[in-house]
mmCIF file of C-alpha atoms in Angstrom:
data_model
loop_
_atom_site.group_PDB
_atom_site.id
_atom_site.type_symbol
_atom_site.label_atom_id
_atom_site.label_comp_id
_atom_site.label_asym_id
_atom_site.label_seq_id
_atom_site.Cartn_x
_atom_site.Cartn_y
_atom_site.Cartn_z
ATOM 1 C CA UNK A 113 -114.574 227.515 132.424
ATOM 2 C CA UNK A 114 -111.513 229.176 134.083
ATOM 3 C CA UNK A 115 -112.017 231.928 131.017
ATOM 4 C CA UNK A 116 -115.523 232.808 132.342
ATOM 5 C CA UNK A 117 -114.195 232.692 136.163
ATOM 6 C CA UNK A 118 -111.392 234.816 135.639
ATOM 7 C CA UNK A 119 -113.117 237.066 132.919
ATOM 8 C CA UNK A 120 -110.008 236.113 130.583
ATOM 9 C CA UNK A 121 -109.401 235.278 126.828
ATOM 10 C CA UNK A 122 -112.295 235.314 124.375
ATOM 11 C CA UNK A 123 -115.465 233.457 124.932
ATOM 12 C CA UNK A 124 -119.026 232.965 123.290
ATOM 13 C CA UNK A 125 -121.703 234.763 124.970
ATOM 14 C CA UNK A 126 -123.245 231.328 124.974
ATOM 15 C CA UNK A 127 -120.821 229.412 126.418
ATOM 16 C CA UNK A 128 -120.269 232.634 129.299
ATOM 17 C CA UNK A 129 -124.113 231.952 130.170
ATOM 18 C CA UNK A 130 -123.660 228.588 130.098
ATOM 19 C CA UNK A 131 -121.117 228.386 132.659
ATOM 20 C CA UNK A 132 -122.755 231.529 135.134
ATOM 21 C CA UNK A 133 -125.441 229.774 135.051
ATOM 22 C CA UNK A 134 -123.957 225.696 136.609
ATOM 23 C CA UNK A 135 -121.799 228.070 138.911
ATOM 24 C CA UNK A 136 -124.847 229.834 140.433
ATOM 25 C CA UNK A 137 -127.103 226.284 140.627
ATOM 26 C CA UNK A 138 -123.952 224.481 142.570
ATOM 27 C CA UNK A 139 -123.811 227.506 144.994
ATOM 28 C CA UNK A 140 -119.747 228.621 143.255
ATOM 29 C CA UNK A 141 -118.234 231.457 144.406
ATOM 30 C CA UNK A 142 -114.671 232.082 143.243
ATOM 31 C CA UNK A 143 -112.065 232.405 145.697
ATOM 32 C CA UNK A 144 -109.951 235.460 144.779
ATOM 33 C CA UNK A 145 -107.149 234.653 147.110
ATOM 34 C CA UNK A 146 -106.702 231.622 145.821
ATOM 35 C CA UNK A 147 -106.485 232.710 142.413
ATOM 36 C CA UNK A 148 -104.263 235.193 142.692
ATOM 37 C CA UNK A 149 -101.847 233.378 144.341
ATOM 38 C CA UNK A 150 -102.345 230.829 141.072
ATOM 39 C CA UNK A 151 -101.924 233.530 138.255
ATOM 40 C CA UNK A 152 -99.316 236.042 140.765
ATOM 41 C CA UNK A 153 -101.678 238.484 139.924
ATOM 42 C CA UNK A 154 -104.005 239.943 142.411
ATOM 43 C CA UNK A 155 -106.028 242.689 139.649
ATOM 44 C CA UNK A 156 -105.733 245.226 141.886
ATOM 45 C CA UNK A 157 -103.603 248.722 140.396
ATOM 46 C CA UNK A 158 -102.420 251.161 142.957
ATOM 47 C CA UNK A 159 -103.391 254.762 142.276
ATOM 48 C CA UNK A 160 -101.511 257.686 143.925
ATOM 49 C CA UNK A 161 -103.101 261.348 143.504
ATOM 50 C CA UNK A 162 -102.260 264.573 144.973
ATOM 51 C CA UNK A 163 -105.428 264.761 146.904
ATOM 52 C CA UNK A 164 -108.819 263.847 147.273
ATOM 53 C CA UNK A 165 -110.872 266.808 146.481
ATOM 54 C CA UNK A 166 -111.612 269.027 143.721
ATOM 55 C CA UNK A 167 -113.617 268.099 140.522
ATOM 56 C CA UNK A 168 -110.198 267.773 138.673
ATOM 57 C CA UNK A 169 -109.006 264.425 140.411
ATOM 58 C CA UNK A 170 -112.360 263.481 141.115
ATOM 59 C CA UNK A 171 -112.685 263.525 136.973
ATOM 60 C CA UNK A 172 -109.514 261.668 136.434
ATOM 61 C CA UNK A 173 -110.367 258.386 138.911
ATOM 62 C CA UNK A 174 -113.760 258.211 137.619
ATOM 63 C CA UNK A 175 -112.305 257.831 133.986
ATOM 64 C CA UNK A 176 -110.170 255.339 135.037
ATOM 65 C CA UNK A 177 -112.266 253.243 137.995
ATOM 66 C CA UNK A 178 -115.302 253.029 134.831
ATOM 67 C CA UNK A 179 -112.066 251.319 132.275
ATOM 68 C CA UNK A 180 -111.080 249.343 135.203
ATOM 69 C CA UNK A 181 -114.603 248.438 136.623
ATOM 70 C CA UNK A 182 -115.609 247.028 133.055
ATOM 71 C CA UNK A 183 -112.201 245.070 132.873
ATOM 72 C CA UNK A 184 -113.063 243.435 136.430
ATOM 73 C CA UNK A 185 -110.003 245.301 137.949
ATOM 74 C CA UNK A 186 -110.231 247.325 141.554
ATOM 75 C CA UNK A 187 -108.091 250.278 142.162
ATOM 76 C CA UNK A 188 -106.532 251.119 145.767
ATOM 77 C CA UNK A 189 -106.311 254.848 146.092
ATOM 78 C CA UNK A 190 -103.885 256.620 147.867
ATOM 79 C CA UNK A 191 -102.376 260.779 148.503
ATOM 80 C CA UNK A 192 -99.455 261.997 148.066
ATOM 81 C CA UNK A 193 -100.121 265.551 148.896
ATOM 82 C CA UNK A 194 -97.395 266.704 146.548
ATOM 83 C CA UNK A 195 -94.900 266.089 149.044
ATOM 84 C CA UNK A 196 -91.926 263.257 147.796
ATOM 85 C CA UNK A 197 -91.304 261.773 150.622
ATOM 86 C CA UNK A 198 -95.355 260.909 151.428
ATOM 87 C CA UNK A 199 -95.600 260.071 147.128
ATOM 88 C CA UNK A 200 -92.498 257.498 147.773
ATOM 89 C CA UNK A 201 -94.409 256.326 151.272
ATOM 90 C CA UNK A 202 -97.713 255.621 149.401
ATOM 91 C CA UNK A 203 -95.903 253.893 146.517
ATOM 92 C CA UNK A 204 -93.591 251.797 148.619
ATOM 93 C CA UNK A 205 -97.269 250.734 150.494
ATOM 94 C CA UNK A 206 -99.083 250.155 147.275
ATOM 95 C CA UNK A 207 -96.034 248.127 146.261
ATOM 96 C CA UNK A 208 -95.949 245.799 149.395
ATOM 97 C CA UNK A 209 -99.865 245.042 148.710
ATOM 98 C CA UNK A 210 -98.803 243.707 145.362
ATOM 99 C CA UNK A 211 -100.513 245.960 143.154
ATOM 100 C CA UNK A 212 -100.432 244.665 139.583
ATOM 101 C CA UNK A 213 -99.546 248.142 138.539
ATOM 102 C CA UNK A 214 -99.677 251.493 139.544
ATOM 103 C CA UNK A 215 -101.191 255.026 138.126
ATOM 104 C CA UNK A 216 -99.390 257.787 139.435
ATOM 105 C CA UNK A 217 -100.269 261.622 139.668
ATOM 106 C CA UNK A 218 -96.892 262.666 141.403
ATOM 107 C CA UNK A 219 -95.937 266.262 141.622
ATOM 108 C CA UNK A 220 -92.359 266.232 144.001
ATOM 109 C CA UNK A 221 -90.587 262.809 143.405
ATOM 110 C CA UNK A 222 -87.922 263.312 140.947
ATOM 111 C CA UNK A 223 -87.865 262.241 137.576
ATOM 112 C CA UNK A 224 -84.962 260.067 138.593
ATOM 113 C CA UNK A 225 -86.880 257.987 141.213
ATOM 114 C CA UNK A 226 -89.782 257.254 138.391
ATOM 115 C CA UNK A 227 -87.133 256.168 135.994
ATOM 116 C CA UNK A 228 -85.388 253.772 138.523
ATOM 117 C CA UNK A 229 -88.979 252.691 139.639
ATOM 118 C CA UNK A 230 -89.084 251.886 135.976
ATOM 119 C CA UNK A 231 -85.886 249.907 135.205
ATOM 120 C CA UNK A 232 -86.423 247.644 138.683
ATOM 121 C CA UNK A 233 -89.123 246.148 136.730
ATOM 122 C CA UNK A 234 -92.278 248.383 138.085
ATOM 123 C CA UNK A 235 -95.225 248.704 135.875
ATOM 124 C CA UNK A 236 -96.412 252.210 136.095
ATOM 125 C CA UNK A 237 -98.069 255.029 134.181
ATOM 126 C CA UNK A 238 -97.654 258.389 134.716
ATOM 127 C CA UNK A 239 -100.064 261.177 134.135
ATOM 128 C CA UNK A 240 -100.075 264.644 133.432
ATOM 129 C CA UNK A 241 -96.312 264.636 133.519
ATOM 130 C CA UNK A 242 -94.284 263.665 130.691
ATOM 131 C CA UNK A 243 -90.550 262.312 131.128
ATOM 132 C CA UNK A 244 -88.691 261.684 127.446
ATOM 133 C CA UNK A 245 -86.651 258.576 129.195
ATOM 134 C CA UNK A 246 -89.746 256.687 129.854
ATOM 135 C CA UNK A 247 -91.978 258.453 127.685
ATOM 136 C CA UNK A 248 -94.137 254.714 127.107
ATOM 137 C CA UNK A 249 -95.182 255.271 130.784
ATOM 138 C CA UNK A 250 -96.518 258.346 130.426
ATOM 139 C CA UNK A 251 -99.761 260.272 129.447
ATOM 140 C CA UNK A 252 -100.223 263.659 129.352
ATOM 141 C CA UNK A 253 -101.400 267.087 128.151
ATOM 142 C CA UNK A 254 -99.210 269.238 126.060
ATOM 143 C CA UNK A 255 -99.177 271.898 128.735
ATOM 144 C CA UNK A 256 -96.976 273.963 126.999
ATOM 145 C CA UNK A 257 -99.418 274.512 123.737
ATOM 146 C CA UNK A 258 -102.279 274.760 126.160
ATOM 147 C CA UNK A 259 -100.646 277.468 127.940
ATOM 148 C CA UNK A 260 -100.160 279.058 124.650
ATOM 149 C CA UNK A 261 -103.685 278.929 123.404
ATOM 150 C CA UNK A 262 -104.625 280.543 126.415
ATOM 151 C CA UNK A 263 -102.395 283.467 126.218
ATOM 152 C CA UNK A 264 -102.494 283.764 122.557
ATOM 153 C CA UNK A 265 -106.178 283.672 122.115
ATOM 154 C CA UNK A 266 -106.393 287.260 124.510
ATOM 155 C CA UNK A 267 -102.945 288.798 122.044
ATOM 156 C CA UNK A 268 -105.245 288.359 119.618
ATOM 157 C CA UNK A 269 -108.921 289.907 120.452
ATOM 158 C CA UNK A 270 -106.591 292.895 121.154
ATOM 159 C CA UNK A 271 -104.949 292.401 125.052
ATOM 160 C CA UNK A 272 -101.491 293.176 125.470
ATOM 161 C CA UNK A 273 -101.524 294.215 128.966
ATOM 162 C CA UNK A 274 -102.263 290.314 130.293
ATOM 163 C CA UNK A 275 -101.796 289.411 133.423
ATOM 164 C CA UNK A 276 -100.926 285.620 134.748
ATOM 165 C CA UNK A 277 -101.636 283.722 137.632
ATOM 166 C CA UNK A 278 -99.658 280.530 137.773
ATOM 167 C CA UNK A 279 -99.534 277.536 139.147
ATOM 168 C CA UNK A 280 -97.214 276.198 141.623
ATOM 169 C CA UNK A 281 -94.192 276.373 139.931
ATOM 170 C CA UNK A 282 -92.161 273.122 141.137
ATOM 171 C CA UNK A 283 -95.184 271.445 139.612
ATOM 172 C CA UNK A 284 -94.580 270.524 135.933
ATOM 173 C CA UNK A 285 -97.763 271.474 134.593
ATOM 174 C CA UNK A 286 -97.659 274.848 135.977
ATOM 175 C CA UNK A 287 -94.210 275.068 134.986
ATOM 176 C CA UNK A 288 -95.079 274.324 131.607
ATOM 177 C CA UNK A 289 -98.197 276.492 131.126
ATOM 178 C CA UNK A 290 -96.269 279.398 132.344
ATOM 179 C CA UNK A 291 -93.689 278.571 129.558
ATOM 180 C CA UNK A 292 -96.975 278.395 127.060
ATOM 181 C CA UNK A 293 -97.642 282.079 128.191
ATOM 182 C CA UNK A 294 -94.151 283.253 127.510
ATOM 183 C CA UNK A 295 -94.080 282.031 124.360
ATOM 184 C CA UNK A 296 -97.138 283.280 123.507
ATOM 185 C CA UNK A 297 -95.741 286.821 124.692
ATOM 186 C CA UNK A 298 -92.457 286.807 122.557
ATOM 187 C CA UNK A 299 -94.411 285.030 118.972
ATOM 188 C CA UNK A 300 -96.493 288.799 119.899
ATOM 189 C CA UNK A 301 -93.744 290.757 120.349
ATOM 190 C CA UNK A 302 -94.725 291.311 123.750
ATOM 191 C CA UNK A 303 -92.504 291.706 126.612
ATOM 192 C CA UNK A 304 -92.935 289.252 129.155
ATOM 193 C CA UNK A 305 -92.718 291.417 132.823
ATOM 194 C CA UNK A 306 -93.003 289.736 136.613
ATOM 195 C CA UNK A 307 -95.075 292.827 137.391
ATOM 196 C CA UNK A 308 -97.798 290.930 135.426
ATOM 197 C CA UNK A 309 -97.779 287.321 136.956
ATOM 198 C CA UNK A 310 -98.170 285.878 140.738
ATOM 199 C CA UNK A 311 -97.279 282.459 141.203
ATOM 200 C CA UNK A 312 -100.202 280.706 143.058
ATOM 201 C CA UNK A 313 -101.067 276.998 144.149
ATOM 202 C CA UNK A 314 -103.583 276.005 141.463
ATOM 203 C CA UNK A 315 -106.186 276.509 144.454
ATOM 204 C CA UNK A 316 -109.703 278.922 144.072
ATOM 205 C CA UNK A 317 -108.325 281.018 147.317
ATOM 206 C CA UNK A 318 -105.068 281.577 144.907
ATOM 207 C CA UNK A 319 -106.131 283.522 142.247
ATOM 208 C CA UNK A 320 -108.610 285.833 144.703
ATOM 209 C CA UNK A 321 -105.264 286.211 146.446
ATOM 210 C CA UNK A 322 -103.483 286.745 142.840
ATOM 211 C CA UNK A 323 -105.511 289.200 141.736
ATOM 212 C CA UNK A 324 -105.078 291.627 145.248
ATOM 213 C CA UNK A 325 -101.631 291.652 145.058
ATOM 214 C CA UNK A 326 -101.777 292.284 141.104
ATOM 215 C CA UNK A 327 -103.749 295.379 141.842
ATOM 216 C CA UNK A 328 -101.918 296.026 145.181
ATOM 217 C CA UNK A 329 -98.510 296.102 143.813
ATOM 218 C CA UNK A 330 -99.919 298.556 140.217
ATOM 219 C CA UNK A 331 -99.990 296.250 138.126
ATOM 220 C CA UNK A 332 -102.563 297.228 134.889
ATOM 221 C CA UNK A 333 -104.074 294.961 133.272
ATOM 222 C CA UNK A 334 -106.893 294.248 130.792
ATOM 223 C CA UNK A 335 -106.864 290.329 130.960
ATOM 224 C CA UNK A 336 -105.709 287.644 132.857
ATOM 225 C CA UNK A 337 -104.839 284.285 131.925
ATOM 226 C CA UNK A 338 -104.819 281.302 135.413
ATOM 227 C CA UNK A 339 -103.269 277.946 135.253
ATOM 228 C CA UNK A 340 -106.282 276.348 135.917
ATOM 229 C CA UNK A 341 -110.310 276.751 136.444
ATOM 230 C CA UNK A 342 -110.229 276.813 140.189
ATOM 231 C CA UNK A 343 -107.994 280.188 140.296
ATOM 232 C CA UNK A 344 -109.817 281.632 138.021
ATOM 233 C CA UNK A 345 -112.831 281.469 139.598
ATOM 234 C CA UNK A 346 -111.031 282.557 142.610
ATOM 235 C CA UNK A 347 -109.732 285.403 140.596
ATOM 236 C CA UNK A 348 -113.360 286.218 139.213
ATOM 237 C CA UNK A 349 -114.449 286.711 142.836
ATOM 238 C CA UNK A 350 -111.860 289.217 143.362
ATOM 239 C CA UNK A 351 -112.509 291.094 140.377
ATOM 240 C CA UNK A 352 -116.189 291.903 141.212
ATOM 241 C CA UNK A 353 -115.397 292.738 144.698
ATOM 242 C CA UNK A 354 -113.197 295.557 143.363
ATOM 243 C CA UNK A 355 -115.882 296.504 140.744
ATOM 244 C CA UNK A 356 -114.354 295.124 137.819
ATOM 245 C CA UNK A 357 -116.886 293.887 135.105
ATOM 246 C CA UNK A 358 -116.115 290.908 133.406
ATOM 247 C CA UNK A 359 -115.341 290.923 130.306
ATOM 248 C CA UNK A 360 -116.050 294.778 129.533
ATOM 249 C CA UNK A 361 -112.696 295.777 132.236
ATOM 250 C CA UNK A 362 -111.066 292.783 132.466
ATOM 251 C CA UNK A 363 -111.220 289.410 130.177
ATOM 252 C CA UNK A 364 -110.650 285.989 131.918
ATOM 253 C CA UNK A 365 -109.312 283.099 130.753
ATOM 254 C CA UNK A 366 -108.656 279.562 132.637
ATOM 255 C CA UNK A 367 -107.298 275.909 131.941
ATOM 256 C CA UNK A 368 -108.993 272.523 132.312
ATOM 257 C CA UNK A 369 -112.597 272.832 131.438
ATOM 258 C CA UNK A 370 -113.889 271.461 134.572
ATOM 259 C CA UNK A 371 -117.250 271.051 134.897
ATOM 260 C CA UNK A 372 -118.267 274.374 136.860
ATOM 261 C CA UNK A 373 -116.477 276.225 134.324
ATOM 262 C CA UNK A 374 -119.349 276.966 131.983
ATOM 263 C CA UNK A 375 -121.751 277.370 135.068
ATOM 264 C CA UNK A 376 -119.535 280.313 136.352
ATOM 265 C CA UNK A 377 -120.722 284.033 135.515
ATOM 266 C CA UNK A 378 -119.842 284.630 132.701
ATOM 267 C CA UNK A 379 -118.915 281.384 131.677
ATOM 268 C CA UNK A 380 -115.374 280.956 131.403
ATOM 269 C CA UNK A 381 -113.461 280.948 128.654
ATOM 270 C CA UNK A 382 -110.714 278.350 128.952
ATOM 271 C CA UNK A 383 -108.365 275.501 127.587
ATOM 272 C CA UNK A 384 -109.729 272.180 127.746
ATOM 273 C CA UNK A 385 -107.891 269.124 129.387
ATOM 274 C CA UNK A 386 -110.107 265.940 128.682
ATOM 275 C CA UNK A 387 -109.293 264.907 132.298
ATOM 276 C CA UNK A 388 -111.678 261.779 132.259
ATOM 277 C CA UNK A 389 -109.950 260.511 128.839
ATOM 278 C CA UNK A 390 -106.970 260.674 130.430
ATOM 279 C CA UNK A 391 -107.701 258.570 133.359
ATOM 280 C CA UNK A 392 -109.113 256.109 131.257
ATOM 281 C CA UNK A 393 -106.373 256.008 128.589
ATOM 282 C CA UNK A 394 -104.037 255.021 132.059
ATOM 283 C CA UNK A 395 -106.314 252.518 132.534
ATOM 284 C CA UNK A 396 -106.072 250.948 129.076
ATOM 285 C CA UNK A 397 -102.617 251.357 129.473
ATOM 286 C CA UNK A 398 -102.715 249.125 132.160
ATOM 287 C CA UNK A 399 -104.888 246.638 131.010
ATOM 288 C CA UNK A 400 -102.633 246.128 127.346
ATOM 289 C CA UNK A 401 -99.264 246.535 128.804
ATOM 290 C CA UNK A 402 -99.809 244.216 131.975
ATOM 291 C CA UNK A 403 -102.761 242.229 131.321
ATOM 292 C CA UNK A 404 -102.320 241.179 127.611
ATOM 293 C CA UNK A 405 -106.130 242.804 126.722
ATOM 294 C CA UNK A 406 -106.025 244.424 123.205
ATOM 295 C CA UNK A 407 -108.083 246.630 121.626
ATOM 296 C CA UNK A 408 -107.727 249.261 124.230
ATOM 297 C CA UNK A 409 -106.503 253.098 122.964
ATOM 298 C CA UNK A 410 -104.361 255.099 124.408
ATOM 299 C CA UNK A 411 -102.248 258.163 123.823
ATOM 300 C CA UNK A 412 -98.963 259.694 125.038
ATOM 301 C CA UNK A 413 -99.343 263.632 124.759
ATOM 302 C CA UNK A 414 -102.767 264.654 124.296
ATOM 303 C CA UNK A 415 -103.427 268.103 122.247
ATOM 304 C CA UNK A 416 -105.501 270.975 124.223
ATOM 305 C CA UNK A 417 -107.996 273.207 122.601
ATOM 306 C CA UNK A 418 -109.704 276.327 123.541
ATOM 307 C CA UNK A 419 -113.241 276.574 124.661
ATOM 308 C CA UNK A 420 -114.797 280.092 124.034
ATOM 309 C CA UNK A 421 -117.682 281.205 126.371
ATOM 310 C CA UNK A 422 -118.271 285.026 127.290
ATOM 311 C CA UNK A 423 -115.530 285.705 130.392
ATOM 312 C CA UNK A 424 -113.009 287.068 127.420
ATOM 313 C CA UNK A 425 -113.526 289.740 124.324
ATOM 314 C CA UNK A 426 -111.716 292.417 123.078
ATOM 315 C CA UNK A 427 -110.908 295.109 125.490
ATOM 316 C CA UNK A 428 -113.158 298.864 125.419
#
């Protein structure tokens, strides 16, 4: 019976109905409290993101809430607004309302504090940010090799003059996928030039902003490669305001495959980061490592690939 209640250990589907229905003829209604306090768990994980909004995050907790929703789990959700001292805030809360586990999307803490958080006995997952020492605990893209694709697939339709918008750079990923780019650049036997890149904050208004001050400062260019979707439709914007066509003057290429991405005009070209998969795979994470379920898959560095659609061809 407690198997059924607590939606534990294997059961016949027999049995389950069975026992659902005796609980709903005596009136039963199981007292989570109670039962938490019984098992010290309280199946609630603690989620911290950088923020709310945006299709990106919005992907990633829907991958995981569906794992977690099917596994009779709840998530609490909190922001960290890629600030440490509000990330350790929102941990230290989610903490102190005995979360079972958390999921964290943390941009500013240190690498440090997650390892410590780690050794005191936390369980955790991080995502899209890999750290070798706890490398278990983490999930994440290969930023570096999507970065690369990115770059490399416009070295070879012909672009050499390419220009970059990053990411925020105290971010890892956009660290990393500017790192991609270089490479990229120097396999070519390109040279690599500031000139050519603007450091942005992975925000739409960013790479309208990124391509102005490209063209403002002289730069010439016959692609550009962004750090994410978001800037590059920001950066698509700008380009038709100054009469650029796209791709006949100037080729565009983004990262993440969000959904809007093939709905832009043209459709972008760009690297795809199976967001959703990776919120679920921390979810399965969670439910092997600290609730004993099995048969639940998960990976630690997930590969990118590039999705082709008509913002990028070889330049006139």
């Amino acid at each position: 019976v407690s198997r059924v209640i607590n939606n534990t250990g294997t059961v016949k589907e027999k049995t389950r109905e069975l026992v659902m229905t005796a609980m709903a003829e005596l009136g039963y209604r199981h007292n989570v409290v109670a039962a938490s306090l019984a098992s010290n768990k309280t199946h609630t994980i603690g989620y911290v993101v950088p923020e709310l909004h945006g299709s990106f995050f919005g992907a990633m907790m829907g991958g995981t809430e569906q794992a977690l929703r099917q596994a009779k789990k709840h998530m609490l959700i909190a922001t960290g607004h890629s600030d440490a001292q509000i990330e350790k805030e929102q941990i230290d809360a989610l903490l102190s309302r005995r979360c079972d586990a958390l999921i964290l999307h943390v941009e500013a803490v240190s690498d440090e504090y997650l390892v410590s958080l780690v050794h005191q006995g936390v369980d955790l997952v991080v995502v899209n940010r890999f750290i070798e020492e706890i490398g278990d605990n983490c999930i994440s893209l290969d930023n570096v090799k999507g970065g690369y694709l990115a770059t490399r697939h416009l070295l070879d339709i012909g672009h050499t003059q390419i220009a970059y918008i990053a990411g925020s750079l105290f971010k890892a990923d956009g660290k990393k996928r500017l790192t991609g780019h270089q490479q990229a650049l120097a396999d070519m036997g390109v040279e690599y030039t500031d000139n050519l890149t603007y450091e942005g904050n992975f925000q739409a208004k960013s790479g309208t902003e990124g391509i102005r001050a490209l063209v403002a400062r002289g730069a010439k260019f016959t692609a550009v490669a962004c750090a994410n979707d978001e800037m590059a439709s920001g950066a698509m914007i700008a380009l038709r305001e100054l009469g650029r066509r796209m791709p006949e003057d100037v080729s565009v290429i983004g990262f993440d495959n969000v959904d809007f991405a093939s709905y832009l005009s043209p459709g972008l070209t760009t690297i795809d980061y199976p967001v959703q998969k990776i919120g679920s795979m921390a979810a399965h994470w969670v439910l092997e490592r600290v609730y004993g379920h099995s048969h639940h898959e998960y990976q630690h560095i997930l590969s990118p690939r590039l999705i082709l659609r008509g913002s990028t061809s070889s330049p006139e």
